Tab-separated table of C-alpha atoms (C1' of nucleotides) in Angstrom:
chain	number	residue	atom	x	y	z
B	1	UNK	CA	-5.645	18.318	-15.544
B	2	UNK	CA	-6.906	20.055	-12.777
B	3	UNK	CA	-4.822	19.841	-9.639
B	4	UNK	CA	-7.894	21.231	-7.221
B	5	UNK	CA	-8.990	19.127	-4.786
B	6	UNK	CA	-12.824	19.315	-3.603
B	7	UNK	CA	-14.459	17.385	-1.053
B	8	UNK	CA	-15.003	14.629	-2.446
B	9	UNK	CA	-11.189	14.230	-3.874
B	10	UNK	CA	-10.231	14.530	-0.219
B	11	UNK	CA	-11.769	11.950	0.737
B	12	UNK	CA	-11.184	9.604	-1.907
B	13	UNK	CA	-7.481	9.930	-0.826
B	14	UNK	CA	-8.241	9.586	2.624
B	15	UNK	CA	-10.317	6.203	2.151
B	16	UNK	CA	-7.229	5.288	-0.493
B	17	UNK	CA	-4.612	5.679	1.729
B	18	UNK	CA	-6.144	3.882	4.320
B	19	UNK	CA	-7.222	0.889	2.249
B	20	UNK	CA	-5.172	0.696	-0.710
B	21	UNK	CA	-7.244	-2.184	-2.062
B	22	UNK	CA	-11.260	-1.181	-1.751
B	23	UNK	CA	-13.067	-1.682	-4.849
B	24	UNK	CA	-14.613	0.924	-6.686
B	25	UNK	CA	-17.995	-0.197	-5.499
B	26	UNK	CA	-17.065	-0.066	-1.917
B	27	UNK	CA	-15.609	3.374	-2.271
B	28	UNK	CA	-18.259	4.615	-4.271
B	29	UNK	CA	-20.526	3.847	-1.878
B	30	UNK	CA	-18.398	5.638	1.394
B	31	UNK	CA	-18.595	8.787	-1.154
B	32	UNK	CA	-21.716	9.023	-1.978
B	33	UNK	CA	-21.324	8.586	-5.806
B	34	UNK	CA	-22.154	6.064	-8.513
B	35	UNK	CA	-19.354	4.033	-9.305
B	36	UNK	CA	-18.699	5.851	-12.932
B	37	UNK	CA	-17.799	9.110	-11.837
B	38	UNK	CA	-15.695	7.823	-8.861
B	39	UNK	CA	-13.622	5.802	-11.064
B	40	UNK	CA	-13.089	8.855	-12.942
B	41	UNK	CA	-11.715	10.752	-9.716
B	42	UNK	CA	-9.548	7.797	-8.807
B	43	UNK	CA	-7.894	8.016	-12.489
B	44	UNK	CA	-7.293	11.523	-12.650
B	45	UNK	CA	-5.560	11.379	-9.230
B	46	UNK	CA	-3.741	8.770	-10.747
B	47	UNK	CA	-2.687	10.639	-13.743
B	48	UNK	CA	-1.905	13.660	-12.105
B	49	UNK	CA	0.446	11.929	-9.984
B	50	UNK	CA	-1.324	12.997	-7.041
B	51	UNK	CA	-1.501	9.419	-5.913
B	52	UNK	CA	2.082	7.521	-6.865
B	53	UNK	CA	1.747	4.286	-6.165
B	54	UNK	CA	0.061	1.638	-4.234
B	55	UNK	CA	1.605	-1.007	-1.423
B	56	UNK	CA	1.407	-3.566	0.922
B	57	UNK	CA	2.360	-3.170	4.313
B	58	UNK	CA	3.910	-6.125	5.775
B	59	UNK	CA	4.709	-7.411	9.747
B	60	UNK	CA	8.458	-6.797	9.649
B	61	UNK	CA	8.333	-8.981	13.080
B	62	UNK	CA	6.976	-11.884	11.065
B	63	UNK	CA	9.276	-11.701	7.694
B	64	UNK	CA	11.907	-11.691	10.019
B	65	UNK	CA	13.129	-8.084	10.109
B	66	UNK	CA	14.006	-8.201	14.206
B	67	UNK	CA	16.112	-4.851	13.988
B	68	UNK	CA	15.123	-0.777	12.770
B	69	UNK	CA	17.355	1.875	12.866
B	70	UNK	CA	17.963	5.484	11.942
B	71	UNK	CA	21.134	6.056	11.072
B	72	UNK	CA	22.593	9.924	11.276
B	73	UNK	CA	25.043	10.067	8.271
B	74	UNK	CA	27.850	13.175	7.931
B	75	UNK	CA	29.976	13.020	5.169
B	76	UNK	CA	33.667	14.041	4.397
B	77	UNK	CA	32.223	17.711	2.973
B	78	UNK	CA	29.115	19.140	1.990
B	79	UNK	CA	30.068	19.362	-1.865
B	80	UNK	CA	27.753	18.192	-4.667
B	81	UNK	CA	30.376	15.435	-6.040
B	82	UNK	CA	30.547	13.923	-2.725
B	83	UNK	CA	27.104	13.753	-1.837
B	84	UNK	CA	25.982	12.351	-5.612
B	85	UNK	CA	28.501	9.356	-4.508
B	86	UNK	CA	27.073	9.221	-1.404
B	87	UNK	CA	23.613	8.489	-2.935
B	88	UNK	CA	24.931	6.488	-5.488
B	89	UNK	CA	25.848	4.267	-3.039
B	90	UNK	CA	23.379	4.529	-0.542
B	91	UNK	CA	20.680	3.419	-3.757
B	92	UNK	CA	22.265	-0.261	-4.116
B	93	UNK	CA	21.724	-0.896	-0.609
B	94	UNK	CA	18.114	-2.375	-0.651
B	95	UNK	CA	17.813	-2.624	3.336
B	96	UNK	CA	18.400	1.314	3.536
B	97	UNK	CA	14.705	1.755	3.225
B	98	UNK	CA	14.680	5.713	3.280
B	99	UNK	CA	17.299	8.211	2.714
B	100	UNK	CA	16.920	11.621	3.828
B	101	UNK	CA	19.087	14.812	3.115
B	102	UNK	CA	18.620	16.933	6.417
B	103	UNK	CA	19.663	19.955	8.198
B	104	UNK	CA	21.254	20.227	11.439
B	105	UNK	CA	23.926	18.264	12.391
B	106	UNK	CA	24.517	14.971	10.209
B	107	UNK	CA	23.792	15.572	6.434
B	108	UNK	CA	21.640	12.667	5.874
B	109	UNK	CA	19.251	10.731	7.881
B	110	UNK	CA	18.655	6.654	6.922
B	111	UNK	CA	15.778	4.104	7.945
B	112	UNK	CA	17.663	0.885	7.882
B	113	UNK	CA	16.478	-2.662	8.607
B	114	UNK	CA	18.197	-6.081	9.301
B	115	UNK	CA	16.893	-9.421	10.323
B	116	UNK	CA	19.328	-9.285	13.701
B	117	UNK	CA	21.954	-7.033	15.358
B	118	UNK	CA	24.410	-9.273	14.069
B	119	UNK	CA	23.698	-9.191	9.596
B	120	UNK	CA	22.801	-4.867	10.867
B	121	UNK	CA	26.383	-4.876	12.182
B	122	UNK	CA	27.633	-6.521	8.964
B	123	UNK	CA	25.636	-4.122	6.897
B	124	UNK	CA	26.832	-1.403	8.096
B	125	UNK	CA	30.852	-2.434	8.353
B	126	UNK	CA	30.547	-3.538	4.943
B	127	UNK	CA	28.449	-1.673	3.206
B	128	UNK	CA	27.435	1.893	4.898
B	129	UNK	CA	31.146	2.826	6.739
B	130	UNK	CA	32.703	1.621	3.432
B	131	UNK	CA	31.754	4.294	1.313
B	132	UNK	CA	34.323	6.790	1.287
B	133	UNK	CA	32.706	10.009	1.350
B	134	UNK	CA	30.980	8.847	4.845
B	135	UNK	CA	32.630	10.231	7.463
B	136	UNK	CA	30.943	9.873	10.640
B	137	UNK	CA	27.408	7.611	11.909
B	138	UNK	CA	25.436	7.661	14.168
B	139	UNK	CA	22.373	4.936	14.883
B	140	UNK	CA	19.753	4.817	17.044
B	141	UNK	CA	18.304	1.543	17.347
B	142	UNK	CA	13.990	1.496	17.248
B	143	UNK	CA	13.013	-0.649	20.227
B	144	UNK	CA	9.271	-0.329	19.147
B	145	UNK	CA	7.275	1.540	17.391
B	146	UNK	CA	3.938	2.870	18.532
B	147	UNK	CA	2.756	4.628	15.211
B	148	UNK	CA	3.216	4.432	11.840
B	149	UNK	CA	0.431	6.104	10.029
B	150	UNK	CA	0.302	5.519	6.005
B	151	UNK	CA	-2.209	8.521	6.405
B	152	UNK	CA	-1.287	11.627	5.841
B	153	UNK	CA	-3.269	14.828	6.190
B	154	UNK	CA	-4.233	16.602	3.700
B	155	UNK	CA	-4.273	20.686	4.304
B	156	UNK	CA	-7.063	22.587	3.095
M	1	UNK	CA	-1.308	-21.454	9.795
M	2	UNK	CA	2.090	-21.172	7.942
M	3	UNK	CA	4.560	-19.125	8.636
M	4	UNK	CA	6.964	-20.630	6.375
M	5	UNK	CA	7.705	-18.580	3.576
M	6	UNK	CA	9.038	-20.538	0.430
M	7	UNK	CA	10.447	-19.135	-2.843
M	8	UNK	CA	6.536	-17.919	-4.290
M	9	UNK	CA	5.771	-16.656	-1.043
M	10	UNK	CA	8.266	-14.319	-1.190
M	11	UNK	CA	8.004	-13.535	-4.364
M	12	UNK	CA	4.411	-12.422	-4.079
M	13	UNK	CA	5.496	-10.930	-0.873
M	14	UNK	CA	8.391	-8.576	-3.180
M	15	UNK	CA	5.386	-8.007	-5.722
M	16	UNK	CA	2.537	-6.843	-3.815
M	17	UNK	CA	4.782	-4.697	-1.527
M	18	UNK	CA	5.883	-2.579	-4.734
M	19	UNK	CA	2.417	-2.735	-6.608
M	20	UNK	CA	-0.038	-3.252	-4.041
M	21	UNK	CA	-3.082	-3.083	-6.463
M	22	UNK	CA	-2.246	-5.698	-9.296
M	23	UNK	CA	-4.563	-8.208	-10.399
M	24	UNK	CA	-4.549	-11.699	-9.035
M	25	UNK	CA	-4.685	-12.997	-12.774
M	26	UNK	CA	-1.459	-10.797	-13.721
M	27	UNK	CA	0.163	-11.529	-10.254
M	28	UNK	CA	-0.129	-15.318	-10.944
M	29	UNK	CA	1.319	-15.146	-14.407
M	30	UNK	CA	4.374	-13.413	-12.872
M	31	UNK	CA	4.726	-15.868	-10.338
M	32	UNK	CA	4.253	-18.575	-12.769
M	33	UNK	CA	1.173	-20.524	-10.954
M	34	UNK	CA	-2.632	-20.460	-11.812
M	35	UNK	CA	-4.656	-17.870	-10.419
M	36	UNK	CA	-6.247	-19.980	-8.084
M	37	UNK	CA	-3.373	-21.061	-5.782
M	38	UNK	CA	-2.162	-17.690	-6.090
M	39	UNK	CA	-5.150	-16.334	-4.381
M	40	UNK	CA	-5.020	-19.026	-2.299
M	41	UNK	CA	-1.716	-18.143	-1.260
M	42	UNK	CA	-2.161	-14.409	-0.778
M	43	UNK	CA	-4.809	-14.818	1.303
M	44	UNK	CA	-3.066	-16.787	3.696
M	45	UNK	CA	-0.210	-14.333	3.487
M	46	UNK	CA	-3.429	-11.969	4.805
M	47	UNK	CA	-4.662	-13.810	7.300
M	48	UNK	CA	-1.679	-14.758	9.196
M	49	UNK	CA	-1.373	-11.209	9.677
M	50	UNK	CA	2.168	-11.093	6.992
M	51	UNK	CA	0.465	-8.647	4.788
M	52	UNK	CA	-1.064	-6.007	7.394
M	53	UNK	CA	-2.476	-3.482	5.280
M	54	UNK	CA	-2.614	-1.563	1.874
M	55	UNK	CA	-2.433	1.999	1.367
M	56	UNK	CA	-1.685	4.357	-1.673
M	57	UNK	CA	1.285	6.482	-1.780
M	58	UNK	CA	0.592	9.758	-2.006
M	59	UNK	CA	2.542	12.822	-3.482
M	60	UNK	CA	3.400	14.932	-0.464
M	61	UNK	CA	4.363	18.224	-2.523
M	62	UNK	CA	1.054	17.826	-4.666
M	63	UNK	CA	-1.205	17.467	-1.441
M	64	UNK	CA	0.676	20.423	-0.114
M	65	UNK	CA	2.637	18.719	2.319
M	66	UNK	CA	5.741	20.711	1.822
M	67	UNK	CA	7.336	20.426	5.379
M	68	UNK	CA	8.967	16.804	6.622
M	69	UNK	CA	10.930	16.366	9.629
M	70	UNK	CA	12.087	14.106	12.215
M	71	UNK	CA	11.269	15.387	15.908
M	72	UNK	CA	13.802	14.021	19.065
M	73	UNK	CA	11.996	14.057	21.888
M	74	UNK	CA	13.425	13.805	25.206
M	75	UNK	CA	11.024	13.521	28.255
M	76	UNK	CA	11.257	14.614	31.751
M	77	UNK	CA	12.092	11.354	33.125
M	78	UNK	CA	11.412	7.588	31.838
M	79	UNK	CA	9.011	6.061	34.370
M	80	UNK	CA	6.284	4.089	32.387
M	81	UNK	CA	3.692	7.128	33.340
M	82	UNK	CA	5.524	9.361	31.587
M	83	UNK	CA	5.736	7.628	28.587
M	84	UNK	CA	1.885	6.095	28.122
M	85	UNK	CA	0.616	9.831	28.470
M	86	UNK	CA	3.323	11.187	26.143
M	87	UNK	CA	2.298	8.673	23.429
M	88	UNK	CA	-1.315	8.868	24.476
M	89	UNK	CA	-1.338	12.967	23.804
M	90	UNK	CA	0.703	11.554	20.178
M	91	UNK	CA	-1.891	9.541	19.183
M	92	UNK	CA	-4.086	12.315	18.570
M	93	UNK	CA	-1.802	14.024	16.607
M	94	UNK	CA	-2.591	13.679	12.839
M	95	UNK	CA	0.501	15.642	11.402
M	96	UNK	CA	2.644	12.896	13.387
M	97	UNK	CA	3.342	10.431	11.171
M	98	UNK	CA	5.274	8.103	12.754
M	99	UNK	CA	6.660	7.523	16.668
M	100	UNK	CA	9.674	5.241	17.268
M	101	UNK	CA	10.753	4.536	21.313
M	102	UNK	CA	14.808	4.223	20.607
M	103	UNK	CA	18.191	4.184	22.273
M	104	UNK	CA	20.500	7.202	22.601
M	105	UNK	CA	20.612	10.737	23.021
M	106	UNK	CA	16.583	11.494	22.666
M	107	UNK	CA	14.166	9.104	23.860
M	108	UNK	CA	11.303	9.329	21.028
M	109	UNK	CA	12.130	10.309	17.450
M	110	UNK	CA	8.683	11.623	15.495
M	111	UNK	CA	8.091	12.063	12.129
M	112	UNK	CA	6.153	14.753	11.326
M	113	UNK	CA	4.591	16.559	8.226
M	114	UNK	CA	2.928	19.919	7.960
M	115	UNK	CA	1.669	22.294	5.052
M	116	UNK	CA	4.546	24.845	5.634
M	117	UNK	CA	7.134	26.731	8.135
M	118	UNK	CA	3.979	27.960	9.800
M	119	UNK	CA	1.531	25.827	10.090
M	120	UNK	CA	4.579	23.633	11.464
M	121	UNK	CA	5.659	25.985	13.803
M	122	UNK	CA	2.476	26.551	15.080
M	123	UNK	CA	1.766	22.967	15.416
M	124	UNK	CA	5.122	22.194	17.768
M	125	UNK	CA	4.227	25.478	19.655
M	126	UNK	CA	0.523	24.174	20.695
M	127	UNK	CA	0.375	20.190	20.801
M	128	UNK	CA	4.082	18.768	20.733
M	129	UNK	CA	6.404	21.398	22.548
M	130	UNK	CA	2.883	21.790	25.317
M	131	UNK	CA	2.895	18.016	26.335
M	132	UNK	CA	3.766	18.258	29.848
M	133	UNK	CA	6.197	15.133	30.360
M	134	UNK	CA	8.061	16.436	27.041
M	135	UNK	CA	11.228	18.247	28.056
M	136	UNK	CA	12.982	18.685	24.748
M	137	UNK	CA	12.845	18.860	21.194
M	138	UNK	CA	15.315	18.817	18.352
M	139	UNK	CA	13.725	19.171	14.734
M	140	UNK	CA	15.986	17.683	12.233
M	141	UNK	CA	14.249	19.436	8.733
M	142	UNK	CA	13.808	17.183	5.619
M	143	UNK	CA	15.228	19.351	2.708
M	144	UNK	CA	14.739	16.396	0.091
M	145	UNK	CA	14.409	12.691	0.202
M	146	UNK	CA	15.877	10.616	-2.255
M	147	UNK	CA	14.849	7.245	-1.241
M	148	UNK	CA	11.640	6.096	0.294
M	149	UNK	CA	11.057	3.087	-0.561
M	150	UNK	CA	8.032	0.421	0.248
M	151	UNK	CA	9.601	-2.992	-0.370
M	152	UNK	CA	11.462	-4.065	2.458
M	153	UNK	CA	14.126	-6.871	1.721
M	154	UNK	CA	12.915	-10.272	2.895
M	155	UNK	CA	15.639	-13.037	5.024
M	156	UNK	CA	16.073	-16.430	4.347
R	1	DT	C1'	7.090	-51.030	0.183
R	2	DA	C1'	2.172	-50.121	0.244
R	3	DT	C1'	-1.376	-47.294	1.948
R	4	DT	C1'	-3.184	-43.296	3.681
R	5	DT	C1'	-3.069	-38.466	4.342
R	6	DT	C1'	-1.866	-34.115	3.199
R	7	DT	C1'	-0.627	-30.631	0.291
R	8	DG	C1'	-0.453	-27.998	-3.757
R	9	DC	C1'	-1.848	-27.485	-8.215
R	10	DC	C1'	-4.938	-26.805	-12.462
R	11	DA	C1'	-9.212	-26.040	-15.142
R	12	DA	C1'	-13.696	-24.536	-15.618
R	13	DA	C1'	-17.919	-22.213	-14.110
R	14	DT	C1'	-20.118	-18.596	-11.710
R	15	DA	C1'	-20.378	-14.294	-9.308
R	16	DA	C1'	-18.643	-9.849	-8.745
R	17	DT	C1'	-16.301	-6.085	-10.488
R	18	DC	C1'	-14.305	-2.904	-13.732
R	19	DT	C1'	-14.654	0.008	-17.615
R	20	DT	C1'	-16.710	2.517	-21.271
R	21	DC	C1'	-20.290	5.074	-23.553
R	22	DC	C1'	-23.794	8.272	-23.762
R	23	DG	C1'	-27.603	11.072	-22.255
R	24	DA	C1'	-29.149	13.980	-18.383
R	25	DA	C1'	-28.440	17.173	-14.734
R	26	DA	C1'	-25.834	20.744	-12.296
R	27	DC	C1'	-22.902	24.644	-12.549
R	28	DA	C1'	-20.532	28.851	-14.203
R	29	DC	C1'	-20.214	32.616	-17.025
R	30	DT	C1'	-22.022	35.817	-20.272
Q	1	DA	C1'	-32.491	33.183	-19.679
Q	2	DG	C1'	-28.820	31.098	-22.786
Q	3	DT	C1'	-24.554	28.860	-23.807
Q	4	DG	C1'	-20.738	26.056	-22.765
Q	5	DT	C1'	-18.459	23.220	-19.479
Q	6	DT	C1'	-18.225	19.993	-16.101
Q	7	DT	C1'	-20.002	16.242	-13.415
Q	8	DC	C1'	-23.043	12.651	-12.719
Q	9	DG	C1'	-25.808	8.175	-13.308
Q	10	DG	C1'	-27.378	3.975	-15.740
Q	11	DA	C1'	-26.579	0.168	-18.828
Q	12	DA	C1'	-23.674	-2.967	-21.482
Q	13	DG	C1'	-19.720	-5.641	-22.465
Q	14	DA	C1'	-15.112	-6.936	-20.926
Q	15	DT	C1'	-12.287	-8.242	-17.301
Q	16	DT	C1'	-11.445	-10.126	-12.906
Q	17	DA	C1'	-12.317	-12.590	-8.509
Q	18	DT	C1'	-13.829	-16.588	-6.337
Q	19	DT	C1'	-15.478	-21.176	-5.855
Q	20	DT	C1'	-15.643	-25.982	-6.906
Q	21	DG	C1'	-14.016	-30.437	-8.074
Q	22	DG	C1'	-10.482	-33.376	-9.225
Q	23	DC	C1'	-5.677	-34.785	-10.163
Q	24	DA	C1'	-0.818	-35.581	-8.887
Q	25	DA	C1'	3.122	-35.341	-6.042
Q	26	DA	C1'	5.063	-35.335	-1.496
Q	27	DA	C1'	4.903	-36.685	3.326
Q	28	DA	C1'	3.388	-39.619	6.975
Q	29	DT	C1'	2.049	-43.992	8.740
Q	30	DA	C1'	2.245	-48.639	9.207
DNA sequence: TATTTTTGCCAAATAATCTTCCGAAACACT
DNA sequence: AGTGTTTCGGAAGATTATTTGGCAAAAATA
């Protein structure tokens, strides 16, 4: 399974990332290559894990998701028992949308979303503050966002 | 154009968020409708602009991506100026993944994503610490992320 | 309540696409 | 040059997407 990327790979995961959905056809075609041996690329990035998953992106302003946050997390000591709580926890909360272990001054770092200030105030009074290894937060509330790229670069 | 969402909406909503490439005929059977309504249905979910996008999920340490942090940016004053050149000289940033405008200590939090220690130093040292309305920076370091998810939670 | 309108659904047919197989070409290494 | 490996392209069958027409239930109108 060969985990060197040429060119061509690049750009397959470039077009991919962009546009999750293109046909093998279409993508075939921005390549340069029949649609056999592209399908083949597309596989074995599959397979090799190199590409995880694919998603929809949706208008959070239009399902209703009004409020974004990142919440700075520091817990009641650094040891390993009370951080696997803390992420035992933190995984049954479906509107903690990311969950980052950091350095610097909090421990972790959450993306949280709510559909108002009021159910984001619940959430976190009942839910977040109520584990027991949490010891301090701090949020800071997204008033817009202005970029939000699903492409990454790829070195190399 | 609807925007009401009922039950099937937002179950193929939930669906295509978490597998954003899965056949209309298997998406209908788990929705429980005909594939003709269901395509029916997810194009509308398309064209109303509820579905934005679709991109793959790559593996960050497999692409070589082994750096991840979160930049707080605080600029030298808040006039509207300021800010549409800070995010203008952003824009052209490929390594910044994200930019969120929030409350609190920083103004701007980025996230940002480089091939190591040294490629990311070098890239704060010659675009992000050398925009001229930036005053400063604190880099909070992803050391592992153990939750990242793509399916947001859906109200109502 | 009766009629119209709208909406949402299904089934079937067609068009487009995916997927596989195999032979040919390009490449690397002796 | 020769051998082995990898990568590619074309064709065929299987799967899927998309369209069409028509039916039934719900909503609106009178």
């Amino acid at each position: 399974m060969s985990l060197k990327l040429d060119k061509i790979d690049r750009k397959i995961l470039e077009i991919l990332q962009s546009d999750g959905r293109i046909t093998n056809a279409q993508l075939s075609k921005e390549i340069g290559l029949s649609p056999a041996p592209t399908l083949e690329r597309v596989k074995k990035l599959e397979q090799s894990g190199i590409i995880k998953s694919y998603h929809a992106k949706l208008d959070t302003a239009k399902i209703n998701l009004g409020v974004s946050t990142f919440v700075q997390v520091t817990l009641r000591g650094h040891n390993k028992e009370n951080i696997e709580e803390f992420l035992k926890e933190i995984n049954t909360i479906e509107e903690v949308i990311e969950c980052h272990h950091i350095t610097g001054s909090g421990d972790f770092i959450l993306k949280i979303m709510a559909k108002d200030i009021a159910s984001y105030q619940k959430l976190m009074l009942e839910k977040v503050s109520d584990i027991k290894v949490v010891d301090s937060l701090q949020s800071l509330v997204i008033l817009s966002t202005f970029k939000d790229s699903k492409v990454l670069p790829i070195p190399n």
